[in-house]
Short mmCIF file of C-alpha atoms and ligand atoms in Angstrom, two decimals:
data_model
loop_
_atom_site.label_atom_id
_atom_site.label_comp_id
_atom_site.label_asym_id
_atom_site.label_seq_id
_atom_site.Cartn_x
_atom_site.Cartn_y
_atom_site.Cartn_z
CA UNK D 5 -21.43 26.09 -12.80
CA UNK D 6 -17.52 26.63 -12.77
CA UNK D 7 -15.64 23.63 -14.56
CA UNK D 8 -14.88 21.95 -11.29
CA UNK D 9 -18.05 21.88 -9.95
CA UNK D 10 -18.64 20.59 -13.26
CA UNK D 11 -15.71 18.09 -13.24
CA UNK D 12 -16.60 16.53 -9.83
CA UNK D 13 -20.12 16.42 -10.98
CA UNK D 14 -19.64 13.91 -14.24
CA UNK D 15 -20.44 10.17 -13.98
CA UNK D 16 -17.12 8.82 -15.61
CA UNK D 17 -14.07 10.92 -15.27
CA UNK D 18 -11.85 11.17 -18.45
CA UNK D 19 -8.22 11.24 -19.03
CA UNK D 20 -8.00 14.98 -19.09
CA UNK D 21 -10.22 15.28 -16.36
CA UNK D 22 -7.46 13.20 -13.94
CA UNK D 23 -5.07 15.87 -15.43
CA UNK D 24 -7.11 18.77 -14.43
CA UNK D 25 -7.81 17.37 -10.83
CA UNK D 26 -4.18 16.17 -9.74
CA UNK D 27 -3.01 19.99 -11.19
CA UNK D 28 -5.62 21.52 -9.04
CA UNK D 29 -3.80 23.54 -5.91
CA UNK D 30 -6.02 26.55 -4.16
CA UNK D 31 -7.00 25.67 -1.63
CA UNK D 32 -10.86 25.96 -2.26
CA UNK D 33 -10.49 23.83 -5.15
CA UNK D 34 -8.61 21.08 -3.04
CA UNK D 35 -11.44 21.02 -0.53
CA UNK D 36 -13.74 21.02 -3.08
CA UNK D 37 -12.03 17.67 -4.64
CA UNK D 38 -11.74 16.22 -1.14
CA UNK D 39 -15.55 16.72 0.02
CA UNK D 40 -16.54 15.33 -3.20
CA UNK D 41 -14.07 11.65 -2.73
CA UNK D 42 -15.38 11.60 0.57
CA UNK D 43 -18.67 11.56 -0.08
CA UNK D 44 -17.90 8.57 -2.66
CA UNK D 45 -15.88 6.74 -0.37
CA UNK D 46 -19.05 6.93 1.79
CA UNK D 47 -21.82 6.17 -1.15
CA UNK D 48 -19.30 2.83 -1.72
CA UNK D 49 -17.51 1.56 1.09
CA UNK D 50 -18.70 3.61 4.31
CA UNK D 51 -17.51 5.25 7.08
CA UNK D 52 -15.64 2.72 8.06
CA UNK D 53 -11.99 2.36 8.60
CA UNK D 54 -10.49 -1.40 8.47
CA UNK D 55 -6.89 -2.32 10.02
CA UNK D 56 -4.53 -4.29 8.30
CA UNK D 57 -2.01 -4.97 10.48
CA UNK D 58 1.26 -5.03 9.00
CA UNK D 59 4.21 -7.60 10.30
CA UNK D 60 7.03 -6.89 8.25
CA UNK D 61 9.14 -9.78 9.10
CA UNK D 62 12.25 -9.35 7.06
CA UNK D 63 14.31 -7.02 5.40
CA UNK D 64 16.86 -8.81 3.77
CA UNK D 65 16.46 -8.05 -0.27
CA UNK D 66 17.36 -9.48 -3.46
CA UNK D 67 16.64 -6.67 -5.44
CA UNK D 68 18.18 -3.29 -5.81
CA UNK D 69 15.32 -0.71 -6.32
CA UNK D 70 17.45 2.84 -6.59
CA UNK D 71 14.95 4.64 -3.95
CA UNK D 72 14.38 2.02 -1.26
CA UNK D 73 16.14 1.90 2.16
CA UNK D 74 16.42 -1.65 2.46
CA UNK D 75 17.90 -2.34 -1.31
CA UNK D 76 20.53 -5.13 -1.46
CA UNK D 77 23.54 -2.69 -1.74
CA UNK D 78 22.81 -0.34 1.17
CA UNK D 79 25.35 -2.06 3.32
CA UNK D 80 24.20 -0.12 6.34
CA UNK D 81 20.96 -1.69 6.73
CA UNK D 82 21.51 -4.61 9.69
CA UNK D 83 19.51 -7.75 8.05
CA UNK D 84 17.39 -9.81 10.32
CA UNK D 85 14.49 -12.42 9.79
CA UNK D 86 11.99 -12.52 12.18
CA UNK D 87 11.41 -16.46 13.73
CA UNK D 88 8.56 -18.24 12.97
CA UNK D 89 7.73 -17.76 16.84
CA UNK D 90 8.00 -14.46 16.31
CA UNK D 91 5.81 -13.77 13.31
CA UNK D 92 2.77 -16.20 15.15
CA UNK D 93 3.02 -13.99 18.24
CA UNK D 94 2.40 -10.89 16.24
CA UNK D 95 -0.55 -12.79 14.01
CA UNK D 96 -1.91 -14.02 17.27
CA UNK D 97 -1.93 -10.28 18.71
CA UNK D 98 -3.68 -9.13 15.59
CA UNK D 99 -5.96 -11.90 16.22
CA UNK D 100 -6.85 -11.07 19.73
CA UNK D 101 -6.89 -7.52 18.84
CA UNK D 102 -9.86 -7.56 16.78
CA UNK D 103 -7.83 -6.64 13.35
CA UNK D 104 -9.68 -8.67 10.85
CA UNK D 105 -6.48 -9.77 8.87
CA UNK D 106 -2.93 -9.03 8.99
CA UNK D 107 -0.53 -8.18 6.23
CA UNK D 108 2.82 -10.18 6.02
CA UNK D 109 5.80 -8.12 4.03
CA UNK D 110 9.65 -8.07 3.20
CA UNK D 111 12.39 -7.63 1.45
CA UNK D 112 11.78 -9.88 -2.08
CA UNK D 113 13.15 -13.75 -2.18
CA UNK D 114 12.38 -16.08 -4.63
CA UNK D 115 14.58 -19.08 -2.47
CA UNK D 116 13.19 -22.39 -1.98
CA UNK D 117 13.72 -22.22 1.95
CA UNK D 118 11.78 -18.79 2.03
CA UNK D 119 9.01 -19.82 -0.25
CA UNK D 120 8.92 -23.16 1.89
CA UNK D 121 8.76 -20.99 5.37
CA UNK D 122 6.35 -18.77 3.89
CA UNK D 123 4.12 -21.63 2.95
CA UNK D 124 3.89 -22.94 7.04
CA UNK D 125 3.54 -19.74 8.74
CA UNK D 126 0.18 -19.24 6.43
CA UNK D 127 -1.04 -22.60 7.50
CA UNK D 128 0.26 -21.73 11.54
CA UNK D 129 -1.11 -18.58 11.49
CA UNK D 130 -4.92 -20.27 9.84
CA UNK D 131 -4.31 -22.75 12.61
CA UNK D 132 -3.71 -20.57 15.27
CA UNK D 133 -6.90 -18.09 14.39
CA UNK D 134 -9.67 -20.75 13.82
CA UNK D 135 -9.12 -19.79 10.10
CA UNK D 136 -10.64 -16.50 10.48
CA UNK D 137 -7.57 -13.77 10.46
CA UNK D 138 -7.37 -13.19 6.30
CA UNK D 139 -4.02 -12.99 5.11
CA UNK D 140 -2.20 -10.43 2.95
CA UNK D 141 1.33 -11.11 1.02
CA UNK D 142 3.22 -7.99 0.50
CA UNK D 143 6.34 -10.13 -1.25
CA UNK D 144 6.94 -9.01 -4.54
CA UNK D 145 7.35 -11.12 -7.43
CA UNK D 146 7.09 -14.81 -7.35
CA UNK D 147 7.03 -17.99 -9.72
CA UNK D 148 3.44 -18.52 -10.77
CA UNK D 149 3.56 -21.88 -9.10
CA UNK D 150 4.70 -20.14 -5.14
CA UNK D 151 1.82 -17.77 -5.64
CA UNK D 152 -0.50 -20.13 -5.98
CA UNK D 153 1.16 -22.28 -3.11
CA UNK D 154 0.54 -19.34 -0.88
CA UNK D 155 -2.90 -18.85 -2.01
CA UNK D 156 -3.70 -22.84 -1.15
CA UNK D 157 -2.04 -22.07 2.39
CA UNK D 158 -4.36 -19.63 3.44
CA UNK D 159 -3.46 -16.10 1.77
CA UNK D 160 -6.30 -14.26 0.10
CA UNK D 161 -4.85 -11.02 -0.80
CA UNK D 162 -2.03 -9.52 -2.26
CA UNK D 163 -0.30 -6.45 -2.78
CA UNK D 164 2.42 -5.61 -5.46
CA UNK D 165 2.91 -2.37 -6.70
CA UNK D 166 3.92 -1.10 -10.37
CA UNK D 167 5.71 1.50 -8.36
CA UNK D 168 4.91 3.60 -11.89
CA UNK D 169 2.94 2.56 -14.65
CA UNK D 170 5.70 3.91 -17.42
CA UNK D 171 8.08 1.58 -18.26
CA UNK D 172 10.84 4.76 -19.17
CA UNK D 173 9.65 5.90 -15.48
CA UNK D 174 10.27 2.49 -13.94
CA UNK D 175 13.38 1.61 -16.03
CA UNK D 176 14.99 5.17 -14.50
CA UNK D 177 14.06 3.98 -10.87
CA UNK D 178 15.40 0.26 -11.23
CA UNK D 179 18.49 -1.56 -12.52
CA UNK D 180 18.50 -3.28 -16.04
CA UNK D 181 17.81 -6.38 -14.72
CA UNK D 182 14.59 -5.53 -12.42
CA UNK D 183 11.54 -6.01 -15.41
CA UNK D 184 8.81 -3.96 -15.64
CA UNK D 185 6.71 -6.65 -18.05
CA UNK D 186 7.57 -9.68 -15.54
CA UNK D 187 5.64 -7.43 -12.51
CA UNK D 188 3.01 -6.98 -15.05
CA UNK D 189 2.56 -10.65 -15.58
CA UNK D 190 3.02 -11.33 -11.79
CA UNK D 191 -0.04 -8.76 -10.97
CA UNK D 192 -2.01 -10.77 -13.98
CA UNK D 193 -0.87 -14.16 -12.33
CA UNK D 194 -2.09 -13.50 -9.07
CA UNK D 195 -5.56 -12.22 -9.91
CA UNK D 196 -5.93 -15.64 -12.46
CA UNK D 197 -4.99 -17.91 -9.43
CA UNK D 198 -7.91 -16.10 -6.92
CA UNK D 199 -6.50 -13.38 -5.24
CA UNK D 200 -8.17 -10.12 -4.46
CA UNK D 201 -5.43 -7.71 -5.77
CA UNK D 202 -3.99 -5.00 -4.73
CA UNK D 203 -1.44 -2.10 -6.86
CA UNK D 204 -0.03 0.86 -6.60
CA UNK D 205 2.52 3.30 -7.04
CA UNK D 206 4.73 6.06 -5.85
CA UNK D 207 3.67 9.38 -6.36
CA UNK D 208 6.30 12.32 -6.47
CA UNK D 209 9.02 10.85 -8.18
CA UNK D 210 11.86 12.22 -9.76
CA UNK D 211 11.33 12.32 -13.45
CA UNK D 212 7.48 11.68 -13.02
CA UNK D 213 4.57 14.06 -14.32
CA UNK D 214 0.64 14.68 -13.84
CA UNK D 215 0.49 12.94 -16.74
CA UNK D 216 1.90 9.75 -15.84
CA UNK D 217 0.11 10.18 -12.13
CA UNK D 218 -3.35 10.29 -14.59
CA UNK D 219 -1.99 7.10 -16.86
CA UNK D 220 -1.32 5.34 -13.18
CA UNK D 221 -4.95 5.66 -12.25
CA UNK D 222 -5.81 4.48 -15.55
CA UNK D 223 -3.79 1.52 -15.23
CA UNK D 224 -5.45 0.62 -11.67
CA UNK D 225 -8.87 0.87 -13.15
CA UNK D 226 -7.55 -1.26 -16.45
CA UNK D 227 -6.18 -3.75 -14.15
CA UNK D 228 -9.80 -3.88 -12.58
CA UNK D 229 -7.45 -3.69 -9.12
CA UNK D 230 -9.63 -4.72 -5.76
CA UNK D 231 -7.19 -2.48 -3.67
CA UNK D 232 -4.63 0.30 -3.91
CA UNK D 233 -1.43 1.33 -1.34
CA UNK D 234 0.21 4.42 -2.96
CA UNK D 235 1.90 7.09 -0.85
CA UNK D 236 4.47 9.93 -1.60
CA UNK D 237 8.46 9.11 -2.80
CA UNK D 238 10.51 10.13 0.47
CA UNK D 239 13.79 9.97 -0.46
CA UNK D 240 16.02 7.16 2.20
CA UNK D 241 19.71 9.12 2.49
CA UNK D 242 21.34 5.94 2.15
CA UNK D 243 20.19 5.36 -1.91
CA UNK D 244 21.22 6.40 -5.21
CA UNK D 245 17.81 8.50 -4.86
CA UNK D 246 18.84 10.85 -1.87
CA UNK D 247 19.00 14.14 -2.83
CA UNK D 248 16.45 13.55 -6.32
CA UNK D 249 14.49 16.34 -5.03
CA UNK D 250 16.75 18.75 -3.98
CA UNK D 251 15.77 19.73 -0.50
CA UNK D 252 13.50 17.27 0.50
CA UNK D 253 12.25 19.89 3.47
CA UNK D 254 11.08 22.26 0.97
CA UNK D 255 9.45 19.84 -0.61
CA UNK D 256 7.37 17.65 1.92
CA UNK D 257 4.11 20.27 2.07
CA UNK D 258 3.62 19.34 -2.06
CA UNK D 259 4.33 15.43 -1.35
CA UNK D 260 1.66 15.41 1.35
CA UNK D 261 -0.51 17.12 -0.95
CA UNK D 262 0.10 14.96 -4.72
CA UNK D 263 -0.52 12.08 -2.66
CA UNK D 264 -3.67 12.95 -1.18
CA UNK D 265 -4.86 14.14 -4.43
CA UNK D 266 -3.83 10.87 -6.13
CA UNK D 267 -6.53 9.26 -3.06
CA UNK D 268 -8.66 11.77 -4.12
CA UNK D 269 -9.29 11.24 -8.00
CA UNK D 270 -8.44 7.39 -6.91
CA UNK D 271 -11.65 7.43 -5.11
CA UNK D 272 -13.61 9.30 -7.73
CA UNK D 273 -12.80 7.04 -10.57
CA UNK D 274 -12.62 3.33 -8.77
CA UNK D 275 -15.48 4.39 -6.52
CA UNK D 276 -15.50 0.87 -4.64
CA UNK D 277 -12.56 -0.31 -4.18
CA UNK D 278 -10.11 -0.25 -0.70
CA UNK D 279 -7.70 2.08 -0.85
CA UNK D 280 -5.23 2.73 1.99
CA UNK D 281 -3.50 5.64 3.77
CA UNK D 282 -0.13 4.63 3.77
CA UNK D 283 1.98 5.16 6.56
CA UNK D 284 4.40 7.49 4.18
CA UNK D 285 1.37 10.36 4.49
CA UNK D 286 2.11 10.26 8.14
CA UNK D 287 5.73 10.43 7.62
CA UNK D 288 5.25 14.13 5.63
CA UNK D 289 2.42 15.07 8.18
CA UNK D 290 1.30 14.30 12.01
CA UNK D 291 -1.94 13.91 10.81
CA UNK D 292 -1.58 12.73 7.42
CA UNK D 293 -3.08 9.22 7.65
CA UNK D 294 -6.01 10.93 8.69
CA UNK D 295 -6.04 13.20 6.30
CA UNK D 296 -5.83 10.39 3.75
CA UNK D 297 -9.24 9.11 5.47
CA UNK D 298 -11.05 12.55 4.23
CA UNK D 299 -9.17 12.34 0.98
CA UNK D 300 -11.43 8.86 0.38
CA UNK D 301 -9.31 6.03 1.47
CA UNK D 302 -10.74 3.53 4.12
CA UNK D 303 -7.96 1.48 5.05
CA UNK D 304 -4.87 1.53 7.39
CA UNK D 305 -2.21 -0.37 8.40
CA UNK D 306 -1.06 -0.65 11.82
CA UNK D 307 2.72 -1.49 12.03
CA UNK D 308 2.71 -4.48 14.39
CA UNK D 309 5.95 -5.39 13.91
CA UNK D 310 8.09 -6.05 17.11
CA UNK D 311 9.37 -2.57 18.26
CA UNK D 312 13.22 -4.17 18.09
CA UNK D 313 13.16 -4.97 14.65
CA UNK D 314 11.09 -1.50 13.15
CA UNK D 315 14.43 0.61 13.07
CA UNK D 316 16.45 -1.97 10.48
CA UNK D 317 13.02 -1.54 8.51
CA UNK D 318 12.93 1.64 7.30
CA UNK D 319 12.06 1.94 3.38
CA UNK D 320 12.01 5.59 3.30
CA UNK D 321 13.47 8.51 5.74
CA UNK D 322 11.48 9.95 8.67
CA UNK D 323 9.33 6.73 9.46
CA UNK D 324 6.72 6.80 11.89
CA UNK D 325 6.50 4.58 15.04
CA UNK D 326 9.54 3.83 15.04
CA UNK D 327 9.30 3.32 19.16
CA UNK D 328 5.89 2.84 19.67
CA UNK D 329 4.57 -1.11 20.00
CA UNK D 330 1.70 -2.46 18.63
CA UNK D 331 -0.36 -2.00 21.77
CA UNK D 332 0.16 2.04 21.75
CA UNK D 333 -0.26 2.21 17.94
CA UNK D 334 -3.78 0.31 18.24
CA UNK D 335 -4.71 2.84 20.99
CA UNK D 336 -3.32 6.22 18.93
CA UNK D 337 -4.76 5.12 16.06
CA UNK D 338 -8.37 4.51 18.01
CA UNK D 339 -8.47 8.06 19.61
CA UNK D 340 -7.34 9.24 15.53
CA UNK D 341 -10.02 7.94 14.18
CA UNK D 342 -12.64 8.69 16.48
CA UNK D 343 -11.76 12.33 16.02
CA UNK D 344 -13.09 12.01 12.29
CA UNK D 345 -16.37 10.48 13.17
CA UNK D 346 -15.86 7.27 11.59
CA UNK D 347 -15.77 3.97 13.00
CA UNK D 348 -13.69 0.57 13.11
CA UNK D 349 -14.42 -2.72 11.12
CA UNK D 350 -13.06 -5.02 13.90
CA UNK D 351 -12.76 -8.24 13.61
CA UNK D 352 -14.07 -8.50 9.56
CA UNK D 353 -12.25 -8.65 6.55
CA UNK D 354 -13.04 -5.64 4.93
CA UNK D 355 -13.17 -7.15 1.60
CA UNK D 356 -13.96 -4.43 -1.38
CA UNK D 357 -17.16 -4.54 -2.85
CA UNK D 358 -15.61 -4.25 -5.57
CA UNK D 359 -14.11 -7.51 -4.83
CA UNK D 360 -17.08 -9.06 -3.56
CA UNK D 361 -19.31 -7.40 -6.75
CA UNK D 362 -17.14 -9.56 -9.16
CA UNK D 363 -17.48 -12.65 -7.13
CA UNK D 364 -21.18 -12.70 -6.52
CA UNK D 365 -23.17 -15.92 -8.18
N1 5AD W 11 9.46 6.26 -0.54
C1 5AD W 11 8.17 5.86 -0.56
N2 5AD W 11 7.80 4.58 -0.76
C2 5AD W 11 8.79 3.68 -0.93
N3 5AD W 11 8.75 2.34 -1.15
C3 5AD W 11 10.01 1.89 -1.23
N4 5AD W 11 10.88 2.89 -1.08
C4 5AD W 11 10.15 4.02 -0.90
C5 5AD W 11 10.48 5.39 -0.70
N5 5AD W 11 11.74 5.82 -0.65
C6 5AD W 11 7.50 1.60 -1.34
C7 5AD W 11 7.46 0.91 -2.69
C8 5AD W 11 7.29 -0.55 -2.35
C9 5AD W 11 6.66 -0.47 -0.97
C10 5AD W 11 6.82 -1.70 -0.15
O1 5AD W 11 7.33 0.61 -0.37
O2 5AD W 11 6.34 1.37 -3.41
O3 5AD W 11 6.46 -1.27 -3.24
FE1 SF4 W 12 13.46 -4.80 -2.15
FE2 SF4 W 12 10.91 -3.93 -2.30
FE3 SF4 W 12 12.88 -2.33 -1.44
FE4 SF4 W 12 12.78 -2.99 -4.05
S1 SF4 W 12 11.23 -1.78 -2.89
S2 SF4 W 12 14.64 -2.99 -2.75
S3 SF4 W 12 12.05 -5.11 -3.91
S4 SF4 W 12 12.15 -4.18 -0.44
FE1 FES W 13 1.88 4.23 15.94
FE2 FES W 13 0.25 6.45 16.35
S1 FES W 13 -0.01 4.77 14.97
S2 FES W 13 2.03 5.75 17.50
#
């Protein structure tokens, strides 16, 4: 047996082993690694893929995060803030679409007024759906006492990244002032007030190795996570971050690929918990959401977001759907996945089992 074979073949991966796996690059080997998280992903969660779809309702930002698009300083960035009307048409869509829960994100506040406004759309949007649409926060760091607001209003899940899980790393990527220890606590917070958790980071950063990539899957599993978003660093032209990799053309093919081996070992190591294709795989690739699907995630999602307000949200360079509405994303993403053979979890929740493992009497 070669030492791959040998590799994919253990029960418990160890440190080294991540190493060897994200360093992997013939081809051979990489479909090796891929069959092998696929057939985990389908041992633990299925063939199934389950929509989140995403309303990101707001891109005006407190913070200042040196690679994102929508950071406080990029004065070029038009701010807007969806209405409340707004945001319930889009939940109610999601509803009526079958998409078993919906994903709320934007630009980080900690104000009373958002915190307040946050607080009644949950309770609308469980109003308007019978109490069956589950609820995702995507709103970065919060008091203790607003997340657990948000969780009595109706949100279940949340998702906040460690964006890397070195604090040298993260201190490089983020002004003085943006702490790496608070997020810590705020992912610790949330999963002691009832959430299922999500984390996750960038992968491809400027500064960052294979061996902090292997410490970030270490940290998921540590952090006994429920879910994980991670997707390639694209550099946005309009942040301090623009030209970190040199020619960002050049360097898309080996983006595409770090990320999908980061789903990969993900898979292999967590086994059962949801792990998304992010939309930024699609941004490096046509097909790369789906190619995050054979990698071993099981989750995607769908921008739902009114069509007028998707250009002012644009994180990273090269976003996807920019023109599309939700309607012809629901439809593309239908004929996608039927190509691979798998099918959709309408109209469920699409817990993890890790998550529902844990919580079992
Ligand atoms: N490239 C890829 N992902 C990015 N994010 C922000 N900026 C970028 C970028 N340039 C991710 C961060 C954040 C999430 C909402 O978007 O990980 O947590
Ligand atoms: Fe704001 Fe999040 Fe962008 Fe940082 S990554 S600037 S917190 S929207
Ligand atoms: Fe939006 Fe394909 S998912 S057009």
């Amino acid at each position: 047996m070669n030492e791959l074979t040998e590799i994919l073949n253990r029960k418990e991966l160890s440190r080294n082993d991540i190493i060897y796996l994200l360093s992997l690059e013939d081809k051979a080997s990489l479909d090796s690694l891929y069959k092998k998280a696929y057939e985990t992903k389908v041992k633990y969660v299925e063939k199934k893929v389950f929509f989140r779809g995403i309303i990101e309702f707001s891109n005006i930002c407190a913070k200042n995060c040196y690679y994102c698009g929508i950071r406080k300083d990029n004065k070029k960035v038009k701010r807007f803030m969806m209405t409340e009307a707004e945001i319930l048409e889009g939940a109610k869509w999601a509803y009526q679409s079958g998409y078993g829960s919906l994903v709320l994100q934007a630009g980080e506040r900690m104000d009373e007024h958002f915190v307040d406004l946050v607080e009644k759309i949950l309770i609308d949007i469980k109003r308007i759906s019978d109490n069956k649409l589950g609820i995702t926060l995507s709103l970065g760091e919060q008091m203790p006492e607003t997340y657990r607001r948000w969780f009595a209003a109706g949100a279940h899940r949340y998702l906040l990244r460690i964006e890397t899980s070195n604090i040298e790393l993260y201190r490089s990527l983020h002004p003085a002032d943006h702490d790496f220890n608070f997020r810590f606590e705020c992912i610790r917070q949330l999963r002691k007030i009832g959430y299922q958790v999500g984390t996750g980071v960038m992968i491809g950063l400027p500064g960052q190795t294979i061996e902090h990539l292997a410490d970030d899957i270490l940290f998921m599993k540590n952090n006994d996570v429920d879910m994980i978003g991670m997707g390639p660093f694209i550099p946005h032209k309009d942040t301090p971050l623009a030209d970190s990799l040199g020619n960002f053309e050049e360097k898309k093919q080996s983006q595409l690929e770090l990320g999908l081996k980061m789903i990969a070992v993900a898979r292999l190591f967590l086994k059962d918990v949801n792990i998304a294709a992010t939309t930024a795989l699609q941004s490096l690739n046509r097909v790369g959401r789906e190619l995050g699907l054979q990698a071993g995630a099981n989750i995607i999602m769908p921008n739902i977001t009114d069509t007028k307000y998707r250009d002012a949200y644009q994180l990273y360079d090269n976003k996807p759907c920019l023109d599309e509405n939700s309607t012809i994303c629901k439809q593309c993403l239908k004929n996608r996945i039927a190509t691979l053979g798998e099918t959709i979890g309408y109209n469920e929740w699409g817990d993890s089992p890790h998550f529902l493992e844990k919580n079992k009497c």
